[in-house]
């Protein structure tokens, strides 16, 4: 299961997004997004959706903790996340906090073994080249201290 979590802080002085209902209404402004209690639908696909509200006392802002999850990353899932960030970003600019990026985690677990193999093959190639061309102890005479 791929999970992505955001924190969206809203200034409550202007009256935008004072509660979960208004936050869901804001997301629904996007013509491709429909929200039910625990699902968000985007272009015919449905994703798990959870939102909670925390109010920061004496500082006039509220923080929405939003979680999206799906069985695996798809281009449409990434597009939905981008659409959500775009709609919310109009109001909070650069204050979106990504607290868990399951898409990046999935990519890193898939790509790290490949990067590891390339890195070790390069290390083997460089070590063999240096040993053959510069001799034993090449790292002492050729690498700056």
Coordinates of C-alpha atoms in Angstrom, one line a residue:
X1 CA 0.0 0.0 0.0
X2 CA 1.4 3.4 -1.0
X3 CA 0.7 6.2 1.5
X4 CA 1.2 9.9 1.1
X5 CA 0.7 12.3 3.9
X6 CA 0.5 16.1 3.9
X7 CA 0.1 18.8 6.5
X8 CA -1.8 21.8 5.1
X9 CA -1.7 24.9 7.4
X10 CA -4.4 27.5 6.8
X11 CA -4.6 31.0 8.3
X12 CA -8.1 31.1 9.9
X13 CA -8.3 34.9 10.0
X14 CA -9.6 34.9 6.4
X15 CA -12.2 32.3 7.0
X16 CA -10.9 29.8 4.3
X17 CA -10.9 26.2 5.5
X18 CA -11.9 26.5 9.1
X19 CA -13.2 22.9 9.3
X20 CA -13.0 19.6 7.4
X21 CA -16.2 20.3 5.5
X22 CA -14.8 23.5 4.0
X23 CA -11.5 21.8 3.3
X24 CA -13.3 19.0 1.4
X25 CA -15.3 21.7 -0.5
X26 CA -12.0 23.4 -1.5
X27 CA -10.7 20.2 -2.9
X28 CA -14.0 19.6 -4.8
X29 CA -13.4 22.9 -6.6
X30 CA -11.3 20.8 -9.0
X31 CA -13.7 19.4 -11.6
X32 CA -12.0 16.0 -11.6
X33 CA -12.1 15.5 -7.8
X34 CA -15.1 14.1 -5.8
X35 CA -14.9 13.4 -2.1
X36 CA -16.9 11.0 0.1
X37 CA -16.3 10.2 3.7
X38 CA -13.2 8.1 3.2
X39 CA -12.5 8.1 -0.5
X40 CA -11.4 10.7 -3.1
X41 CA -12.3 10.0 -6.7
X42 CA -10.2 11.4 -9.5
X43 CA -10.9 10.7 -13.2
X44 CA -12.7 7.5 -12.5
X45 CA -10.3 6.1 -9.9
X46 CA -10.9 5.9 -6.2
X47 CA -8.3 6.3 -3.5
X48 CA -8.4 6.0 0.3
X49 CA -8.6 9.5 1.8
X50 CA -8.5 10.6 5.4
X51 CA -8.4 14.2 6.8
X52 CA -8.2 15.5 10.4
X53 CA -8.0 19.0 11.7
X54 CA -5.7 20.4 14.4
X55 CA -6.1 24.0 15.6
X56 CA -3.1 25.9 16.8
X57 CA -4.2 27.8 19.8
X58 CA -3.5 31.6 19.9
X59 CA -1.9 31.6 16.4
X60 CA -4.9 31.9 14.1
X61 CA -4.3 28.9 11.9
X62 CA -5.5 25.3 11.5
X63 CA -3.5 22.3 10.2
X64 CA -5.2 19.7 8.1
X65 CA -3.4 16.3 8.2
X66 CA -4.4 14.6 5.0
X67 CA -3.6 11.0 4.1
X68 CA -4.0 9.4 0.7
X69 CA -3.4 5.7 0.1
X70 CA -3.6 3.3 -2.8
X71 CA -2.5 -0.3 -3.5
X72 CA 0.3 0.9 -5.9
X73 CA 1.7 4.1 -7.5
X74 CA 0.1 4.9 -10.9
X75 CA 0.5 8.0 -13.1
X76 CA -3.2 8.8 -12.3
X77 CA -2.5 8.6 -8.5
X78 CA 0.5 11.0 -9.0
X79 CA -1.7 13.3 -11.1
X80 CA -4.4 13.3 -8.3
X81 CA -1.7 14.3 -5.7
X82 CA -0.5 17.1 -8.0
X83 CA -4.1 18.3 -8.5
X84 CA -4.6 18.4 -4.7
X85 CA -1.4 20.3 -4.2
X86 CA -2.3 22.8 -6.9
X87 CA -5.8 23.5 -5.5
X88 CA -4.5 23.9 -1.9
X89 CA -1.4 25.7 -3.0
X90 CA -3.4 28.6 -4.3
X91 CA -4.2 29.4 -0.6
X92 CA -1.1 28.4 1.3
X93 CA 1.6 28.8 -1.3
X94 CA 4.9 27.1 -0.1
X95 CA 3.6 26.0 3.3
X96 CA 2.6 22.4 2.2
X97 CA 4.5 19.9 4.4
X98 CA 5.0 16.4 3.0
X99 CA 5.3 14.2 6.1
X100 CA 5.3 10.8 4.3
X101 CA 6.1 10.3 0.7
X102 CA 5.2 6.7 -0.2
X103 CA 5.7 7.4 -3.9
X104 CA 9.3 8.4 -3.3
X105 CA 9.8 5.5 -0.9
X106 CA 8.4 3.0 -3.5
X107 CA 10.7 4.4 -6.1
X108 CA 13.7 4.3 -3.8
X109 CA 13.1 0.6 -2.9
X110 CA 12.8 -0.3 -6.5
X111 CA 15.8 1.7 -7.8
X112 CA 18.3 1.3 -4.9
X113 CA 19.3 -2.2 -5.9
X114 CA 20.1 -1.0 -9.4
X115 CA 22.1 2.0 -8.2
X116 CA 23.9 -0.3 -5.7
X117 CA 25.0 -2.6 -8.6
X118 CA 26.2 0.3 -10.8
X119 CA 28.1 1.8 -7.9
X120 CA 29.8 -1.5 -7.1
X121 CA 30.6 -2.2 -10.7
X122 CA 32.2 1.2 -11.1
X123 CA 34.2 0.7 -7.9
X124 CA 35.4 -2.6 -9.2
X125 CA 36.4 -1.1 -12.6
X126 CA 38.2 1.9 -11.0
X127 CA 40.0 -0.3 -8.5
X128 CA 41.2 -2.8 -11.1
X129 CA 42.3 0.0 -13.5
X130 CA 44.2 1.9 -10.8
X131 CA 45.9 -1.3 -9.5
X132 CA 47.0 -2.4 -13.0
X133 CA 48.1 1.1 -14.1
X134 CA 49.5 2.6 -10.9
X135 CA 50.4 -0.5 -9.0
X136 CA 50.0 -1.7 -5.4
X137 CA 49.4 1.1 -3.0
X138 CA 48.0 3.4 -5.7
X139 CA 45.6 5.0 -3.2
X140 CA 48.4 6.2 -1.0
X141 CA 50.4 7.9 -3.8
X142 CA 47.5 9.1 -6.0
X143 CA 44.7 10.1 -3.6
X144 CA 45.1 13.5 -1.9
X145 CA 45.3 13.3 1.9

